[in-house]
JSON list of C-alpha atoms and ligand atoms in Angstrom, two decimals:
[
{"chain": "W", "resi": 1, "resn": "MET", "atom": "CA", "xyz": [-22.98, -5.19, -10.52]},
{"chain": "W", "resi": 2, "resn": "GLY", "atom": "CA", "xyz": [-25.93, -2.94, -11.29]},
{"chain": "W", "resi": 3, "resn": "GLY", "atom": "CA", "xyz": [-25.21, -0.45, -13.99]},
{"chain": "W", "resi": 4, "resn": "SER", "atom": "CA", "xyz": [-28.73, 0.58, -14.88]},
{"chain": "W", "resi": 5, "resn": "VAL", "atom": "CA", "xyz": [-28.22, 4.28, -14.31]},
{"chain": "W", "resi": 6, "resn": "ALA", "atom": "CA", "xyz": [-27.47, 4.99, -17.94]},
{"chain": "W", "resi": 7, "resn": "ARG", "atom": "CA", "xyz": [-30.88, 3.95, -19.24]},
{"chain": "W", "resi": 8, "resn": "ALA", "atom": "CA", "xyz": [-31.89, 6.76, -21.57]},
{"chain": "W", "resi": 9, "resn": "SER", "atom": "CA", "xyz": [-35.66, 6.57, -21.28]},
{"chain": "W", "resi": 10, "resn": "GLY", "atom": "CA", "xyz": [-36.03, 5.18, -17.77]},
{"chain": "W", "resi": 11, "resn": "THR", "atom": "CA", "xyz": [-38.90, 6.01, -15.49]},
{"chain": "W", "resi": 12, "resn": "ARG", "atom": "CA", "xyz": [-36.64, 8.04, -13.25]},
{"chain": "W", "resi": 13, "resn": "PRO", "atom": "CA", "xyz": [-35.00, 11.18, -14.54]},
{"chain": "W", "resi": 14, "resn": "GLY", "atom": "CA", "xyz": [-31.57, 9.71, -13.80]},
{"chain": "W", "resi": 15, "resn": "PRO", "atom": "CA", "xyz": [-28.48, 11.34, -15.21]},
{"chain": "W", "resi": 16, "resn": "GLY", "atom": "CA", "xyz": [-27.85, 10.08, -18.71]},
{"chain": "W", "resi": 17, "resn": "ARG", "atom": "CA", "xyz": [-24.28, 9.36, -19.67]},
{"chain": "W", "resi": 18, "resn": "ASN", "atom": "CA", "xyz": [-24.04, 12.51, -21.73]},
{"chain": "W", "resi": 19, "resn": "GLY", "atom": "CA", "xyz": [-26.21, 14.72, -19.59]},
{"chain": "W", "resi": 20, "resn": "VAL", "atom": "CA", "xyz": [-25.07, 17.75, -17.65]},
{"chain": "W", "resi": 21, "resn": "LEU", "atom": "CA", "xyz": [-25.89, 16.06, -14.36]},
{"chain": "W", "resi": 22, "resn": "HIS", "atom": "CA", "xyz": [-23.82, 13.03, -15.25]},
{"chain": "W", "resi": 23, "resn": "ASP", "atom": "CA", "xyz": [-20.99, 15.36, -16.17]},
{"chain": "W", "resi": 24, "resn": "MET", "atom": "CA", "xyz": [-21.22, 17.20, -12.87]},
{"chain": "W", "resi": 25, "resn": "GLU", "atom": "CA", "xyz": [-21.39, 13.97, -10.94]},
{"chain": "W", "resi": 26, "resn": "GLN", "atom": "CA", "xyz": [-18.32, 12.61, -12.70]},
{"chain": "W", "resi": 27, "resn": "THR", "atom": "CA", "xyz": [-16.46, 15.89, -12.19]},
{"chain": "W", "resi": 28, "resn": "ARG", "atom": "CA", "xyz": [-17.28, 15.77, -8.50]},
{"chain": "W", "resi": 29, "resn": "LEU", "atom": "CA", "xyz": [-16.04, 12.20, -8.34]},
{"chain": "W", "resi": 30, "resn": "ALA", "atom": "CA", "xyz": [-12.79, 13.19, -10.06]},
{"chain": "W", "resi": 31, "resn": "VAL", "atom": "CA", "xyz": [-12.30, 16.13, -7.70]},
{"chain": "W", "resi": 32, "resn": "GLU", "atom": "CA", "xyz": [-12.89, 13.89, -4.72]},
{"chain": "W", "resi": 33, "resn": "MET", "atom": "CA", "xyz": [-10.40, 11.33, -5.98]},
{"chain": "W", "resi": 34, "resn": "ILE", "atom": "CA", "xyz": [-7.75, 13.90, -6.88]},
{"chain": "W", "resi": 35, "resn": "GLY", "atom": "CA", "xyz": [-8.18, 15.38, -3.42]},
{"chain": "W", "resi": 36, "resn": "LEU", "atom": "CA", "xyz": [-7.27, 12.01, -1.96]},
{"chain": "W", "resi": 37, "resn": "GLY", "atom": "CA", "xyz": [-4.23, 11.75, -4.21]},
{"chain": "W", "resi": 38, "resn": "ALA", "atom": "CA", "xyz": [-5.47, 9.49, -7.00]},
{"chain": "W", "resi": 39, "resn": "ARG", "atom": "CA", "xyz": [-3.14, 9.04, -9.96]},
{"chain": "W", "resi": 40, "resn": "LEU", "atom": "CA", "xyz": [-4.33, 9.84, -13.48]},
{"chain": "W", "resi": 41, "resn": "GLN", "atom": "CA", "xyz": [-4.57, 6.17, -14.45]},
{"chain": "W", "resi": 42, "resn": "VAL", "atom": "CA", "xyz": [-6.95, 5.58, -11.54]},
{"chain": "W", "resi": 43, "resn": "LEU", "atom": "CA", "xyz": [-9.07, 8.53, -12.60]},
{"chain": "W", "resi": 44, "resn": "GLU", "atom": "CA", "xyz": [-9.18, 7.26, -16.16]},
{"chain": "W", "resi": 45, "resn": "ALA", "atom": "CA", "xyz": [-10.34, 3.86, -14.99]},
{"chain": "W", "resi": 46, "resn": "GLU", "atom": "CA", "xyz": [-13.11, 5.17, -12.75]},
{"chain": "W", "resi": 47, "resn": "VAL", "atom": "CA", "xyz": [-14.32, 8.46, -14.12]},
{"chain": "W", "resi": 48, "resn": "SER", "atom": "CA", "xyz": [-16.10, 8.71, -17.44]},
{"chain": "W", "resi": 49, "resn": "LEU", "atom": "CA", "xyz": [-14.69, 12.04, -18.51]},
{"chain": "W", "resi": 50, "resn": "PRO", "atom": "CA", "xyz": [-12.25, 12.60, -21.37]},
{"chain": "W", "resi": 51, "resn": "ARG", "atom": "CA", "xyz": [-8.61, 12.31, -20.45]},
{"chain": "W", "resi": 52, "resn": "VAL", "atom": "CA", "xyz": [-7.88, 15.93, -21.38]},
{"chain": "W", "resi": 53, "resn": "ARG", "atom": "CA", "xyz": [-10.47, 17.12, -18.88]},
{"chain": "W", "resi": 54, "resn": "LEU", "atom": "CA", "xyz": [-9.08, 14.88, -16.19]},
{"chain": "W", "resi": 55, "resn": "VAL", "atom": "CA", "xyz": [-5.58, 16.23, -16.82]},
{"chain": "W", "resi": 56, "resn": "ARG", "atom": "CA", "xyz": [-6.89, 19.79, -16.70]},
{"chain": "W", "resi": 57, "resn": "LEU", "atom": "CA", "xyz": [-8.76, 19.15, -13.47]},
{"chain": "W", "resi": 58, "resn": "TYR", "atom": "CA", "xyz": [-5.67, 17.56, -11.98]},
{"chain": "W", "resi": 59, "resn": "LYS", "atom": "CA", "xyz": [-3.49, 20.53, -12.92]},
{"chain": "W", "resi": 60, "resn": "GLU", "atom": "CA", "xyz": [-6.01, 22.98, -11.61]},
{"chain": "W", "resi": 61, "resn": "LEU", "atom": "CA", "xyz": [-6.36, 21.25, -8.26]},
{"chain": "W", "resi": 62, "resn": "CYS", "atom": "CA", "xyz": [-2.76, 20.19, -7.69]},
{"chain": "W", "resi": 63, "resn": "GLY", "atom": "CA", "xyz": [-0.95, 22.99, -9.47]},
{"chain": "W", "resi": 64, "resn": "VAL", "atom": "CA", "xyz": [1.24, 20.46, -11.30]},
{"chain": "W", "resi": 65, "resn": "SER", "atom": "CA", "xyz": [0.88, 17.99, -14.13]},
{"chain": "W", "resi": 66, "resn": "PRO", "atom": "CA", "xyz": [-0.08, 14.46, -13.12]},
{"chain": "W", "resi": 67, "resn": "PRO", "atom": "CA", "xyz": [2.99, 12.26, -12.57]},
{"chain": "W", "resi": 68, "resn": "LYS", "atom": "CA", "xyz": [3.92, 9.94, -15.38]},
{"chain": "W", "resi": 69, "resn": "GLY", "atom": "CA", "xyz": [4.93, 6.35, -14.99]},
{"chain": "W", "resi": 70, "resn": "MET", "atom": "CA", "xyz": [3.17, 3.12, -14.29]},
{"chain": "W", "resi": 71, "resn": "LEU", "atom": "CA", "xyz": [1.06, 2.27, -11.30]},
{"chain": "W", "resi": 72, "resn": "PRO", "atom": "CA", "xyz": [2.53, -0.07, -8.71]},
{"chain": "W", "resi": 73, "resn": "PHE", "atom": "CA", "xyz": [1.18, -3.31, -10.08]},
{"chain": "W", "resi": 74, "resn": "SER", "atom": "CA", "xyz": [2.77, -5.92, -7.83]},
{"chain": "W", "resi": 75, "resn": "THR", "atom": "CA", "xyz": [0.78, -7.75, -5.19]},
{"chain": "W", "resi": 76, "resn": "ASP", "atom": "CA", "xyz": [3.95, -8.48, -3.19]},
{"chain": "W", "resi": 77, "resn": "TRP", "atom": "CA", "xyz": [4.14, -5.06, -1.56]},
{"chain": "W", "resi": 78, "resn": "PHE", "atom": "CA", "xyz": [0.89, -5.74, 0.31]},
{"chain": "W", "resi": 79, "resn": "LEU", "atom": "CA", "xyz": [2.44, -8.82, 1.84]},
{"chain": "W", "resi": 80, "resn": "THR", "atom": "CA", "xyz": [5.39, -7.06, 3.44]},
{"chain": "W", "resi": 81, "resn": "TRP", "atom": "CA", "xyz": [5.13, -6.56, 7.15]},
{"chain": "W", "resi": 82, "resn": "ARG", "atom": "CA", "xyz": [3.90, -3.06, 7.86]},
{"chain": "W", "resi": 83, "resn": "PRO", "atom": "CA", "xyz": [1.94, -2.57, 4.63]},
{"chain": "W", "resi": 84, "resn": "ASN", "atom": "CA", "xyz": [0.21, -5.88, 5.29]},
{"chain": "W", "resi": 85, "resn": "ALA", "atom": "CA", "xyz": [-1.27, -4.65, 8.56]},
{"chain": "W", "resi": 86, "resn": "HIS", "atom": "CA", "xyz": [-2.49, -1.51, 6.81]},
{"chain": "W", "resi": 87, "resn": "ALA", "atom": "CA", "xyz": [-3.76, -3.37, 3.75]},
{"chain": "W", "resi": 88, "resn": "SER", "atom": "CA", "xyz": [-5.73, -5.70, 6.00]},
{"chain": "W", "resi": 89, "resn": "MET", "atom": "CA", "xyz": [-7.23, -2.70, 7.78]},
{"chain": "W", "resi": 90, "resn": "LEU", "atom": "CA", "xyz": [-8.15, -1.07, 4.48]},
{"chain": "W", "resi": 91, "resn": "LEU", "atom": "CA", "xyz": [-9.79, -4.18, 3.11]},
{"chain": "W", "resi": 92, "resn": "ALA", "atom": "CA", "xyz": [-11.77, -4.60, 6.31]},
{"chain": "W", "resi": 93, "resn": "ALA", "atom": "CA", "xyz": [-13.04, -1.03, 5.90]},
{"chain": "W", "resi": 94, "resn": "TYR", "atom": "CA", "xyz": [-13.81, -1.62, 2.21]},
{"chain": "W", "resi": 95, "resn": "ARG", "atom": "CA", "xyz": [-15.74, -4.80, 2.94]},
{"chain": "W", "resi": 96, "resn": "PHE", "atom": "CA", "xyz": [-17.64, -3.04, 5.70]},
{"chain": "W", "resi": 97, "resn": "MET", "atom": "CA", "xyz": [-18.70, -0.36, 3.21]},
{"chain": "W", "resi": 98, "resn": "VAL", "atom": "CA", "xyz": [-19.89, -3.03, 0.78]},
{"chain": "W", "resi": 99, "resn": "ARG", "atom": "CA", "xyz": [-21.68, -5.11, 3.40]},
{"chain": "W", "resi": 100, "resn": "ALA", "atom": "CA", "xyz": [-23.10, -2.55, 5.80]},
{"chain": "W", "resi": 101, "resn": "GLY", "atom": "CA", "xyz": [-22.94, 0.61, 3.71]},
{"chain": "W", "resi": 102, "resn": "HIS", "atom": "CA", "xyz": [-24.34, -1.08, 0.58]},
{"chain": "W", "resi": 103, "resn": "LEU", "atom": "CA", "xyz": [-21.77, 0.69, -1.54]},
{"chain": "W", "resi": 104, "resn": "SER", "atom": "CA", "xyz": [-19.97, -0.77, -4.48]},
{"chain": "W", "resi": 105, "resn": "GLY", "atom": "CA", "xyz": [-17.08, -0.07, -6.78]},
{"chain": "W", "resi": 106, "resn": "ILE", "atom": "CA", "xyz": [-15.25, 3.22, -6.44]},
{"chain": "W", "resi": 107, "resn": "ARG", "atom": "CA", "xyz": [-17.76, 4.50, -3.84]},
{"chain": "W", "resi": 108, "resn": "ALA", "atom": "CA", "xyz": [-16.90, 1.64, -1.51]},
{"chain": "W", "resi": 109, "resn": "THR", "atom": "CA", "xyz": [-13.20, 2.19, -2.13]},
{"chain": "W", "resi": 110, "resn": "LEU", "atom": "CA", "xyz": [-13.45, 5.91, -1.38]},
{"chain": "W", "resi": 111, "resn": "SER", "atom": "CA", "xyz": [-15.43, 5.40, 1.81]},
{"chain": "W", "resi": 112, "resn": "GLY", "atom": "CA", "xyz": [-13.22, 2.52, 2.90]},
{"chain": "W", "resi": 113, "resn": "PHE", "atom": "CA", "xyz": [-10.14, 4.67, 2.35]},
{"chain": "W", "resi": 114, "resn": "ARG", "atom": "CA", "xyz": [-11.61, 7.50, 4.41]},
{"chain": "W", "resi": 115, "resn": "MET", "atom": "CA", "xyz": [-12.43, 5.10, 7.20]},
{"chain": "W", "resi": 116, "resn": "TYR", "atom": "CA", "xyz": [-8.89, 3.74, 7.09]},
{"chain": "W", "resi": 117, "resn": "ARG", "atom": "CA", "xyz": [-7.45, 7.26, 7.33]},
{"chain": "W", "resi": 118, "resn": "GLU", "atom": "CA", "xyz": [-9.77, 8.20, 10.19]},
{"chain": "W", "resi": 119, "resn": "HIS", "atom": "CA", "xyz": [-8.67, 5.13, 12.05]},
{"chain": "W", "resi": 120, "resn": "LEU", "atom": "CA", "xyz": [-5.04, 6.17, 11.61]},
{"chain": "W", "resi": 121, "resn": "CYS", "atom": "CA", "xyz": [-5.84, 9.65, 12.88]},
{"chain": "W", "resi": 122, "resn": "VAL", "atom": "CA", "xyz": [-7.13, 8.10, 16.08]},
{"chain": "W", "resi": 123, "resn": "THR", "atom": "CA", "xyz": [-4.05, 5.93, 16.57]},
{"chain": "W", "resi": 124, "resn": "ASN", "atom": "CA", "xyz": [-1.79, 8.74, 15.34]},
{"chain": "W", "resi": 125, "resn": "GLU", "atom": "CA", "xyz": [-0.04, 6.50, 12.87]},
{"chain": "W", "resi": 126, "resn": "ALA", "atom": "CA", "xyz": [1.37, 7.36, 9.45]},
{"chain": "W", "resi": 127, "resn": "ALA", "atom": "CA", "xyz": [-0.61, 6.01, 6.50]},
{"chain": "W", "resi": 128, "resn": "GLN", "atom": "CA", "xyz": [1.20, 3.33, 4.54]},
{"chain": "W", "resi": 129, "resn": "LEU", "atom": "CA", "xyz": [-1.39, 3.20, 1.81]},
{"chain": "W", "resi": 130, "resn": "SER", "atom": "CA", "xyz": [-1.89, 6.02, -0.64]},
{"chain": "W", "resi": 131, "resn": "PHE", "atom": "CA", "xyz": [-5.27, 6.18, -2.31]},
{"chain": "W", "resi": 132, "resn": "THR", "atom": "CA", "xyz": [-3.79, 4.68, -5.46]},
{"chain": "W", "resi": 133, "resn": "ARG", "atom": "CA", "xyz": [-2.36, 1.77, -3.46]},
{"chain": "W", "resi": 134, "resn": "ALA", "atom": "CA", "xyz": [-5.70, 1.26, -1.77]},
{"chain": "W", "resi": 135, "resn": "TRP", "atom": "CA", "xyz": [-7.41, 1.23, -5.15]},
{"chain": "W", "resi": 136, "resn": "MET", "atom": "CA", "xyz": [-4.91, -1.33, -6.46]},
{"chain": "W", "resi": 137, "resn": "LEU", "atom": "CA", "xyz": [-5.45, -3.45, -3.38]},
{"chain": "W", "resi": 138, "resn": "VAL", "atom": "CA", "xyz": [-9.22, -3.54, -3.87]},
{"chain": "W", "resi": 139, "resn": "ARG", "atom": "CA", "xyz": [-8.68, -4.47, -7.51]},
{"chain": "W", "resi": 140, "resn": "PHE", "atom": "CA", "xyz": [-6.35, -7.32, -6.60]},
{"chain": "W", "resi": 141, "resn": "TYR", "atom": "CA", "xyz": [-8.82, -8.49, -4.00]},
{"chain": "W", "resi": 142, "resn": "GLU", "atom": "CA", "xyz": [-11.82, -8.33, -6.33]},
{"chain": "W", "resi": 143, "resn": "ARG", "atom": "CA", "xyz": [-9.88, -10.20, -8.99]},
{"chain": "W", "resi": 144, "resn": "GLY", "atom": "CA", "xyz": [-8.99, -12.95, -6.56]},
{"chain": "W", "resi": 145, "resn": "MET", "atom": "CA", "xyz": [-5.25, -12.30, -6.65]},
{"chain": "W", "resi": 146, "resn": "LEU", "atom": "CA", "xyz": [-5.21, -11.39, -2.99]},
{"chain": "W", "resi": 147, "resn": "GLN", "atom": "CA", "xyz": [-7.53, -12.68, -0.33]},
{"chain": "W", "resi": 148, "resn": "LEU", "atom": "CA", "xyz": [-8.02, -12.65, 3.40]},
{"chain": "W", "resi": 149, "resn": "ALA", "atom": "CA", "xyz": [-6.94, -15.36, 5.82]},
{"chain": "W", "resi": 150, "resn": "ARG", "atom": "CA", "xyz": [-7.86, -15.61, 9.46]},
{"chain": "W", "resi": 151, "resn": "CYS", "atom": "CA", "xyz": [-4.94, -15.62, 11.89]},
{"chain": "W", "resi": 152, "resn": "GLN", "atom": "CA", "xyz": [-5.01, -18.52, 14.30]},
{"chain": "W", "resi": 153, "resn": "GLY", "atom": "CA", "xyz": [-3.43, -16.32, 16.98]},
{"chain": "W", "resi": 154, "resn": "CYS", "atom": "CA", "xyz": [-5.46, -13.09, 17.05]},
{"chain": "W", "resi": 155, "resn": "HIS", "atom": "CA", "xyz": [-8.33, -14.24, 14.78]},
{"chain": "W", "resi": 156, "resn": "GLY", "atom": "CA", "xyz": [-8.02, -11.09, 12.72]},
{"chain": "W", "resi": 157, "resn": "GLU", "atom": "CA", "xyz": [-8.24, -11.27, 8.95]},
{"chain": "W", "resi": 158, "resn": "PHE", "atom": "CA", "xyz": [-5.12, -10.48, 6.95]},
{"chain": "W", "resi": 159, "resn": "VAL", "atom": "CA", "xyz": [-4.24, -10.05, 3.31]},
{"chain": "W", "resi": 160, "resn": "VAL", "atom": "CA", "xyz": [-2.49, -13.05, 1.75]},
{"chain": "W", "resi": 161, "resn": "HIS", "atom": "CA", "xyz": [-1.68, -14.17, -1.78]},
{"chain": "W", "resi": 162, "resn": "ALA", "atom": "CA", "xyz": [-4.50, -16.24, -3.20]},
{"chain": "W", "resi": 163, "resn": "HIS", "atom": "CA", "xyz": [-2.22, -19.26, -3.50]},
{"chain": "W", "resi": 164, "resn": "ASP", "atom": "CA", "xyz": [-0.89, -18.65, 0.01]},
{"chain": "W", "resi": 165, "resn": "ALA", "atom": "CA", "xyz": [-4.21, -19.27, 1.71]},
{"chain": "W", "resi": 166, "resn": "ARG", "atom": "CA", "xyz": [-3.68, -21.94, 4.27]},
{"chain": "W", "resi": 167, "resn": "GLN", "atom": "CA", "xyz": [-5.53, -23.35, 7.21]},
{"chain": "W", "resi": 168, "resn": "ARG", "atom": "CA", "xyz": [-2.98, -22.58, 9.87]},
{"chain": "W", "resi": 169, "resn": "TYR", "atom": "CA", "xyz": [-2.05, -18.99, 9.19]},
{"chain": "W", "resi": 170, "resn": "THR", "atom": "CA", "xyz": [-0.30, -16.68, 11.64]},
{"chain": "W", "resi": 171, "resn": "CYS", "atom": "CA", "xyz": [-0.28, -12.98, 10.91]},
{"chain": "W", "resi": 172, "resn": "GLY", "atom": "CA", "xyz": [2.71, -10.64, 10.91]},
{"chain": "W", "resi": 173, "resn": "LEU", "atom": "CA", "xyz": [1.56, -8.97, 14.13]},
{"chain": "W", "resi": 174, "resn": "CYS", "atom": "CA", "xyz": [1.42, -12.23, 16.08]},
{"chain": "W", "resi": 175, "resn": "LEU", "atom": "CA", "xyz": [4.68, -13.41, 14.55]},
{"chain": "W", "resi": 176, "resn": "PRO", "atom": "CA", "xyz": [6.67, -10.32, 13.61]},
{"chain": "W", "resi": 177, "resn": "PRO", "atom": "CA", "xyz": [9.85, -10.82, 11.61]},
{"chain": "W", "resi": 178, "resn": "ALA", "atom": "CA", "xyz": [13.09, -10.14, 13.48]},
{"chain": "W", "resi": 179, "resn": "ARG", "atom": "CA", "xyz": [13.65, -6.82, 11.72]},
{"chain": "W", "resi": 180, "resn": "ALA", "atom": "CA", "xyz": [10.12, -5.51, 12.10]},
{"chain": "W", "resi": 181, "resn": "GLY", "atom": "CA", "xyz": [9.85, -2.01, 13.44]},
{"chain": "W", "resi": 182, "resn": "LYS", "atom": "CA", "xyz": [13.60, -1.36, 13.36]},
{"chain": "W", "resi": 183, "resn": "GLY", "atom": "CA", "xyz": [13.78, 0.25, 9.95]},
{"chain": "W", "resi": 184, "resn": "ARG", "atom": "CA", "xyz": [11.79, 3.30, 9.12]},
{"chain": "W", "resi": 185, "resn": "LYS", "atom": "CA", "xyz": [10.06, 1.63, 6.24]},
{"chain": "W", "resi": 186, "resn": "PRO", "atom": "CA", "xyz": [10.25, -1.88, 4.86]},
{"chain": "W", "resi": 187, "resn": "GLY", "atom": "CA", "xyz": [12.46, -1.86, 1.79]},
{"chain": "W", "resi": 188, "resn": "PRO", "atom": "CA", "xyz": [11.18, -2.77, -1.63]},
{"chain": "W", "resi": 189, "resn": "ALA", "atom": "CA", "xyz": [12.58, -6.26, -1.23]},
{"chain": "W", "resi": 190, "resn": "GLY", "atom": "CA", "xyz": [10.33, -6.54, 1.79]},
{"chain": "W", "resi": 191, "resn": "GLU", "atom": "CA", "xyz": [10.21, -9.02, 4.59]},
{"chain": "W", "resi": 192, "resn": "ARG", "atom": "CA", "xyz": [8.24, -11.96, 3.37]},
{"chain": "W", "resi": 193, "resn": "VAL", "atom": "CA", "xyz": [6.33, -12.56, 6.55]},
{"chain": "W", "resi": 194, "resn": "LEU", "atom": "CA", "xyz": [3.98, -14.98, 4.98]},
{"chain": "W", "resi": 195, "resn": "ALA", "atom": "CA", "xyz": [6.58, -17.08, 3.29]},
{"chain": "W", "resi": 196, "resn": "GLY", "atom": "CA", "xyz": [6.62, -19.14, 6.48]},
{"chain": "W", "resi": 197, "resn": "ALA", "atom": "CA", "xyz": [9.34, -21.70, 6.84]},
{"chain": "X", "resi": 201, "resn": "LIG", "atom": "ZN1", "xyz": [-2.55, -12.56, 14.41]}
]
């Protein structure tokens, strides 16, 4: 996608990659992401500031050092019952931002995440997706590891594994698993709603 901003001698006085404006813009982006709970690895992937500065910003804003440990890298979590409904909602918001908002990359993810959270505020529901999860989801989707399938019952679009895409798909809301809604949170093993029979 278009990355022509960094042209040094362009006709527009755009922020160069080493300019003060670029620096401010990236700092603002980092602050925005940290405010939404982004992990350090996510910041490093999206913000072009040195790691030490990101760590310092994180400490300053959160009052603690960024947590260590790997990001949740499995696609399976998004397929479990409750997270799947939320992941589908998030992706719908993300795609709306790309299509109608003409945003791309991290901007679309940020706006999509906000939209997702606003929607939850209205329905008074707890968020299942942290910003880092949402970011991972978009990555999986853009890399073709996860995709959307239309439910033959409610006609909504839901997140499925790329190799799980099938013509006659029924979503977890139309066909909830027996245990759905009883536990407080689906366990890490997760109910494989989409495994079908
Ligand atoms: Zn459905």
